Structures are given as structure tokens and as C-alpha cells.
């Protein structure tokens, strides 16, 4: 990371639903890794435990840790579990029910009884203020400060911990919101305050209101968590600077994350996509779909022509978190730059169950780290995907994480027999393989959400699989989608923590700028971009980064006049000329054709929003070297089932290093400290120059 002292150690700490992954990078670039069970009562305990183990084993003084980059699910969990702060919303008179009305969309078109998630702010705490700004920024109705004081008195009586302020058209004129913000600070010191003009100065009242409310709702929770983490670090002699992974794949300071916590809602999944992007660049593979299967969820993201997929259309709080123009209304809108990640509730700890009609179901409930899958022997009794994989012989019955987490195969068999096999009248192996197949089908949804639903063909992409469980399922998923190749990087089970160490520092800004391209005011456009850049540069300089290390990348949201939604395309950086506008319009039309299958060449085009990203580029451009990645041949075998028809086969168990001598043929199980790769019969497998496992999928 830029600014990391040469004699200091960097730490990537990624907290998952089951495991906390720690990667410590030494000054020479070599990394040491550790997996420990997550500690849901206080996630920081897992981080400290992992760091202590590494520090003792490698004789690393904790005072030499200079930077901790952290991927966290604290914001996501607060939303999913409805454990955010008690929040009030101040909004323009007449717009009290925007959160309730949303976009009148449902993810299940013909389900007449579908119930959307309840609004984050209950109606009695959605308070109206008399004011109105017009669409051009003019004051239609002056701010009535008495109505503000009445609302603030109500908020004080209710004991509210966070306040969101979102007025109509404030993105055009922020004066009313700024004034109300000042009144809130004076009247309610200590209350977390979120103004939409600071969080998202962008058109569309529902998305802007929802995003601002999310920022307020999780603000006190995230701030308390980060403060406690810093205090726990200090109590253990760790004075490292704390940085947080954002949803867009960049890193921000802990202080910035506390101010705008909505930017870290997808913090955990983003790091793995960044690592996949770096691994693809290293191996010169431009088209990848990253597949990350952990203990609670499975995530997928697309990397096309070497570029990360990013979006501003996202929903959280539903059964599947994704950005899709086809599926909306299942969650709360979060209109901030995020990596285009689709997430489903199918991980190693996901519960396998039978519905009333006798159908086999996976998740979204998870056994998590406590009590965990039945095979962990920690009190879990319900069957999980991990238990099914133990029964199939895919997972080492001797234990996980180098034996640190024992596996009780008999408990796995018992849970699956009682919970699935007997109710369905199936043999145990059929029940286990059925669960494996259903889980794969569910995870294919996530991959299709970022490819097929975007007008991309999965057959044009390789599948890069990681997470503790991703390499177990990847080959069968690739076969079902007819993807040509599966890639498993070094340290796959800790790959997201690796991604934290190679991410750039980033800050984003958006500003609505409604104008037709043909009649655009270039001076105003350039002045707007310049103001955005000045604000972003000032934020990074305040965090200690030199001005000559900051790079800015511009983009813009465009649409055909009359369309309801837009597409984001790269824009020129620096002074925009008339010729640049023609190129920008052509970029939009190409993207429109690729996404929707056509372009409307006779229709006028307009710009809706301007976007700018300021970043400090990480000097670690390739994934770090893993000290624990290669451990030598095991020369073992165990029974594994690749199809109920063929039953169990005696399968060689090898290490990644055993692949160095050439091409091998499945069936194989490649077993490592942090993950297991399953290679079915007939699949060729080898290792490349960067220690990636390469599995070619035969055409059928």
C-alpha cells in the first residue's frame, strides 16, 4: 500500500460468517496466513486471535504492524438482521411515504402475496418539513424553520440515535438541507446525521432517500464497531492504521467509513473480486467470472476485457443481493458505486432442509460459526452443505485449517440421514449428492445474474473460484454453464484477505448534470468535474496522501432522451472537448447495444450524472507470494463420490505442489491448508507459472 513503511507489516483481515481470515504481508512481499473461527459476539476477537497466532509463530512484534486493511460484514449484518440504530427521516412535505412506495416493483411478478421488507424508518419517525426546491434549483417554498423545530422536538422525545435528511431536488440546490443539518447538530448533539447532499447528490427521490437512510441507520453501529476495534488493537499493543474495504473495491480510512458507512455495505465480497482482477492481470486472462463461496453465502462478479464490473443499481436486504434491471423490489435501494456482485444464501454453513412439498432446499439460514455445521462437533445438529461434502468425501475427515478445526464425519452422516435421507426415502449418498446439486443450481443463479442477465455469455469466460468452499463446487458449476476453464488461485480460502492487500485507496463522487449532449455547456461541465476533483483530492490529502500520488478517473451516466434509466461509461479525464463528447456518445451507444441488443441511432442522447473516482494506486500490482501455499505431496487416497450412479471411487489426495510435474487427470482432490479443490473424473488439471490450478472443462 502506498505510504506503508518499508520495515512495516501489512495485514488483510476478512471476517466471514464462519471463518475470519488473516494475511500478514512482510516487507519482502511474502505472506503468512491464518484461518480462525469467527466470533459473532465480538468479531474483533477473531482478528486479534489470528494476529496473535501469526505473531507468535513468526516472531513478529505487533508494534511492527503498520496497516490493517479490513473487510467487514458489520454494515450488511445490521441491515439483514434489523439491528441498526433507531433512525428518523426529515423530508419535504408531501414525500413522507417515498420509502413505502418505492418503485412499485416486485421480484416475484405473479406472487400476489409477496411482502416487501419493511421500510428501515417506521412511518411515525418519517417527519415532514415545509420547504420545496424546484427541479432547476429555484426556491419554490422557503424553508419553514418552525416545522424543523417541531420535528426535532419529536425526534428528541423518541430517543432517536440517527437522523437522515433528504429533500426534493436538493442535488440542484443544497441550501435547505445544509441549514436543517446545522439545526440538527445544534439541537441533537451526538446524534448521527446523514444529509443526502453529502451521501448521494443525485436525481431520483426514492433511491436517494433509501441510500441516505441506510447511511444513517448503520452509522452508529459501524462507528461503534470501528472505535471498539481500534481500542482493542491499542489494548493489544497494535498501533497500525486501520483502513476499510469499500463496496466499490477501493479502500478508505476508518474515519471516512464511519462518516459514510453506506459505502462499506458490500465490503466483504468486494475484496475477493479485487484479488481476482489482479490474478487475471498477472496471468493475462482478460475475461473472468469470480466465484466466491464461503461459509454463509456465494458471490459472483464479472471481469470483462480486464475491467471490473461496477454498477450503481443495487439492492440489499433480500434473499439475493444483486444489481439487476430485471429483478427489483426485493430489498432496499443502495445507489452508490459498488462492484457488480450477485450474492445468494448458499455457503458451506447453509442449512439443507425439506419443504412441505418434499422439495430439497438450501439456506438462506446458516449454521455460521456457532454452532456451525454438524461435523464441527460444536453443537450444530441440522445438516449443511459442508456436512454433505464430508459425506461425499470431498472434505478431509481429519479436519480443516491444517487440522485446527476437527471434523466428525459420523455427525455429518447422522445429520444428513435424519434431516434429509429418511424424510425423502433416499440413500445417504443420494441425499448428499442431491444437496450438492441443488446448491450448485442455486449458485448458478448468482453467476447468471452477472453474465446472462447482462447480455454476456458465460462460455466466453473462465471461472476463478475461491473461498473455503468455492473450489469444491466450481468444476460442476462450470460444466453446467459450459464454461471452458476453472482457475483456483493460491490460498483460495484466504483470497479475499489477499485482495485487501492489493486494493487501491479510493474516494467517489457523483453529481447530477441533466443536459442533452448536443446542447451541452462545456464550460459548466468542466467546472463541475473540476469542483468534484478538488473535493476528492482534498479528502485524500487530509488522510495523508501526497497530491502527486492521486489519480482521477471520470465517467458519466447517459441515456436516450425519454428513457427511465441510464448506462455508465468512461469519460475523458481532464478538460472535455467537443470531440470528446462525440466519443462519449459512441461509447454509450456501444454499451447500449451490448447490454440490450440494439442502438437507437436517430434518438438524442443526454447526460444524467457525472462521476469521478480519485485513487491512490496500490504499488502491489500482483497478488503477494504465499509462504503457506505449497506444502509438498501427501500421497494419500480416500473414497469420494462424483455421481450416485458410480458410487464411491478411491481418489488420490494431492497438494498443489504435486501438479508441478505436468498434466494430471481427475478424479483428484487437491487439499490445502485453507481450501479443497475437487476434480471429477476425466478433467485434466495442471498448475501454471503463478501457482494457479488450471482445470479444463471438456466439451460435451
PDB file of N, CA, C and O in Angstrom, residues 480-506:
ATOM      1  N   UNK A 480     -21.901 -27.164 -15.944  1.00  0.00           N
ATOM      2  CA  UNK A 480     -23.315 -26.881 -16.204  1.00  0.00           C
ATOM      3  C   UNK A 480     -23.482 -25.657 -17.099  1.00  0.00           C
ATOM      4  O   UNK A 480     -24.401 -25.604 -17.923  1.00  0.00           O
ATOM      5  N   UNK A 481     -22.600 -24.677 -16.947  1.00  0.00           N
ATOM      6  CA  UNK A 481     -22.684 -23.448 -17.733  1.00  0.00           C
ATOM      7  C   UNK A 481     -21.840 -23.510 -19.002  1.00  0.00           C
ATOM      8  O   UNK A 481     -21.778 -22.544 -19.752  1.00  0.00           O
ATOM      9  N   UNK A 482     -21.166 -24.634 -19.212  1.00  0.00           N
ATOM     10  CA  UNK A 482     -20.280 -24.849 -20.351  1.00  0.00           C
ATOM     11  C   UNK A 482     -19.154 -23.803 -20.409  1.00  0.00           C
ATOM     12  O   UNK A 482     -18.757 -23.349 -21.478  1.00  0.00           O
ATOM     13  N   UNK A 483     -18.680 -23.425 -19.254  1.00  0.00           N
ATOM     14  CA  UNK A 483     -17.529 -22.530 -19.187  1.00  0.00           C
ATOM     15  C   UNK A 483     -16.268 -23.346 -19.447  1.00  0.00           C
ATOM     16  O   UNK A 483     -16.157 -24.489 -18.989  1.00  0.00           O
ATOM     17  N   UNK A 484     -15.301 -22.814 -20.171  1.00  0.00           N
ATOM     18  CA  UNK A 484     -14.201 -23.645 -20.652  1.00  0.00           C
ATOM     19  C   UNK A 484     -13.135 -23.989 -19.633  1.00  0.00           C
ATOM     20  O   UNK A 484     -12.420 -24.972 -19.794  1.00  0.00           O
ATOM     21  N   UNK A 485     -13.024 -23.196 -18.555  1.00  0.00           N
ATOM     22  CA  UNK A 485     -11.876 -23.397 -17.667  1.00  0.00           C
ATOM     23  C   UNK A 485     -12.211 -22.926 -16.260  1.00  0.00           C
ATOM     24  O   UNK A 485     -12.935 -21.962 -16.060  1.00  0.00           O
ATOM     25  N   UNK A 486     -11.638 -23.633 -15.282  1.00  0.00           N
ATOM     26  CA  UNK A 486     -11.716 -23.233 -13.876  1.00  0.00           C
ATOM     27  C   UNK A 486     -10.305 -22.921 -13.402  1.00  0.00           C
ATOM     28  O   UNK A 486      -9.371 -23.680 -13.664  1.00  0.00           O
ATOM     29  N   UNK A 487     -10.162 -21.802 -12.706  1.00  0.00           N
ATOM     30  CA  UNK A 487      -8.870 -21.380 -12.159  1.00  0.00           C
ATOM     31  C   UNK A 487      -9.018 -21.268 -10.652  1.00  0.00           C
ATOM     32  O   UNK A 487      -9.954 -20.625 -10.157  1.00  0.00           O
ATOM     33  N   UNK A 488      -8.106 -21.897  -9.929  1.00  0.00           N
ATOM     34  CA  UNK A 488      -8.099 -21.804  -8.468  1.00  0.00           C
ATOM     35  C   UNK A 488      -6.777 -21.170  -8.058  1.00  0.00           C
ATOM     36  O   UNK A 488      -5.713 -21.773  -8.221  1.00  0.00           O
ATOM     37  N   UNK A 489      -6.801 -19.935  -7.532  1.00  0.00           N
ATOM     38  CA  UNK A 489      -5.553 -19.239  -7.198  1.00  0.00           C
ATOM     39  C   UNK A 489      -4.913 -19.787  -5.932  1.00  0.00           C
ATOM     40  O   UNK A 489      -5.556 -20.534  -5.173  1.00  0.00           O
ATOM     41  N   UNK A 490      -3.650 -19.453  -5.672  1.00  0.00           N
ATOM     42  CA  UNK A 490      -3.029 -19.837  -4.403  1.00  0.00           C
ATOM     43  C   UNK A 490      -3.806 -19.256  -3.224  1.00  0.00           C
ATOM     44  O   UNK A 490      -4.400 -18.181  -3.320  1.00  0.00           O
ATOM     45  N   UNK A 491      -3.786 -19.974  -2.119  1.00  0.00           N
ATOM     46  CA  UNK A 491      -4.510 -19.570  -0.901  1.00  0.00           C
ATOM     47  C   UNK A 491      -5.956 -19.207  -1.197  1.00  0.00           C
ATOM     48  O   UNK A 491      -6.435 -18.141  -0.817  1.00  0.00           O
ATOM     49  N   UNK A 492      -6.712 -20.090  -1.859  1.00  0.00           N
ATOM     50  CA  UNK A 492      -8.086 -19.732  -2.252  1.00  0.00           C
ATOM     51  C   UNK A 492      -8.994 -19.443  -1.073  1.00  0.00           C
ATOM     52  O   UNK A 492      -9.889 -18.603  -1.163  1.00  0.00           O
ATOM     53  N   UNK A 493      -8.778 -20.131   0.035  1.00  0.00           N
ATOM     54  CA  UNK A 493      -9.632 -19.923   1.196  1.00  0.00           C
ATOM     55  C   UNK A 493      -9.389 -18.612   1.907  1.00  0.00           C
ATOM     56  O   UNK A 493     -10.186 -18.202   2.751  1.00  0.00           O
ATOM     57  N   UNK A 494      -8.278 -17.937   1.579  1.00  0.00           N
ATOM     58  CA  UNK A 494      -7.966 -16.640   2.180  1.00  0.00           C
ATOM     59  C   UNK A 494      -7.833 -15.560   1.116  1.00  0.00           C
ATOM     60  O   UNK A 494      -7.236 -14.506   1.338  1.00  0.00           O
ATOM     61  N   UNK A 495      -8.404 -15.825  -0.055  1.00  0.00           N
ATOM     62  CA  UNK A 495      -8.177 -14.968  -1.210  1.00  0.00           C
ATOM     63  C   UNK A 495      -8.747 -13.568  -1.010  1.00  0.00           C
ATOM     64  O   UNK A 495      -8.187 -12.583  -1.485  1.00  0.00           O
ATOM     65  N   UNK A 496      -9.877 -13.447  -0.320  1.00  0.00           N
ATOM     66  CA  UNK A 496     -10.445 -12.126  -0.071  1.00  0.00           C
ATOM     67  C   UNK A 496      -9.532 -11.299   0.815  1.00  0.00           C
ATOM     68  O   UNK A 496      -9.392 -10.084   0.622  1.00  0.00           O
ATOM     69  N   UNK A 497      -8.899 -11.936   1.788  1.00  0.00           N
ATOM     70  CA  UNK A 497      -7.946 -11.209   2.633  1.00  0.00           C
ATOM     71  C   UNK A 497      -6.746 -10.751   1.814  1.00  0.00           C
ATOM     72  O   UNK A 497      -6.187  -9.676   2.052  1.00  0.00           O
ATOM     73  N   UNK A 498      -6.336 -11.558   0.823  1.00  0.00           N
ATOM     74  CA  UNK A 498      -5.274 -11.144  -0.097  1.00  0.00           C
ATOM     75  C   UNK A 498      -5.709  -9.915  -0.884  1.00  0.00           C
ATOM     76  O   UNK A 498      -4.935  -8.968  -1.085  1.00  0.00           O
ATOM     77  N   UNK A 499      -6.976  -9.901  -1.316  1.00  0.00           N
ATOM     78  CA  UNK A 499      -7.492  -8.771  -2.073  1.00  0.00           C
ATOM     79  C   UNK A 499      -7.422  -7.468  -1.305  1.00  0.00           C
ATOM     80  O   UNK A 499      -7.223  -6.394  -1.889  1.00  0.00           O
ATOM     81  N   UNK A 500      -7.570  -7.532   0.007  1.00  0.00           N
ATOM     82  CA  UNK A 500      -7.465  -6.325   0.818  1.00  0.00           C
ATOM     83  C   UNK A 500      -6.087  -5.683   0.689  1.00  0.00           C
ATOM     84  O   UNK A 500      -5.948  -4.460   0.724  1.00  0.00           O
ATOM     85  N   UNK A 501      -5.061  -6.517   0.534  1.00  0.00           N
ATOM     86  CA  UNK A 501      -3.688  -6.021   0.490  1.00  0.00           C
ATOM     87  C   UNK A 501      -3.305  -5.430  -0.860  1.00  0.00           C
ATOM     88  O   UNK A 501      -2.277  -4.761  -0.960  1.00  0.00           O
ATOM     89  N   UNK A 502      -4.097  -5.684  -1.901  1.00  0.00           N
ATOM     90  CA  UNK A 502      -3.740  -5.182  -3.236  1.00  0.00           C
ATOM     91  C   UNK A 502      -4.721  -4.125  -3.733  1.00  0.00           C
ATOM     92  O   UNK A 502      -4.611  -3.666  -4.863  1.00  0.00           O
ATOM     93  N   UNK A 503      -5.669  -3.705  -2.891  1.00  0.00           N
ATOM     94  CA  UNK A 503      -6.675  -2.727  -3.315  1.00  0.00           C
ATOM     95  C   UNK A 503      -6.112  -1.312  -3.269  1.00  0.00           C
ATOM     96  O   UNK A 503      -5.206  -0.998  -2.490  1.00  0.00           O
ATOM     97  N   UNK A 504      -6.658  -0.452  -4.120  1.00  0.00           N
ATOM     98  CA  UNK A 504      -6.286   0.962  -4.142  1.00  0.00           C
ATOM     99  C   UNK A 504      -7.084   1.739  -3.096  1.00  0.00           C
ATOM    100  O   UNK A 504      -8.184   1.341  -2.703  1.00  0.00           O
ATOM    101  N   UNK A 505      -6.520   2.875  -2.660  1.00  0.00           N
ATOM    102  CA  UNK A 505      -7.291   3.840  -1.883  1.00  0.00           C
ATOM    103  C   UNK A 505      -8.219   4.559  -2.858  1.00  0.00           C
ATOM    104  O   UNK A 505      -7.779   5.029  -3.905  1.00  0.00           O
ATOM    105  N   UNK A 506      -9.516   4.662  -2.536  1.00  0.00           N
ATOM    106  CA  UNK A 506     -10.459   5.293  -3.463  1.00  0.00           C
ATOM    107  C   UNK A 506     -11.495   6.139  -2.739  1.00  0.00           C
ATOM    108  O   UNK A 506     -11.938   5.792  -1.652  1.00  0.00           O
TER     109      UNK A 506
END
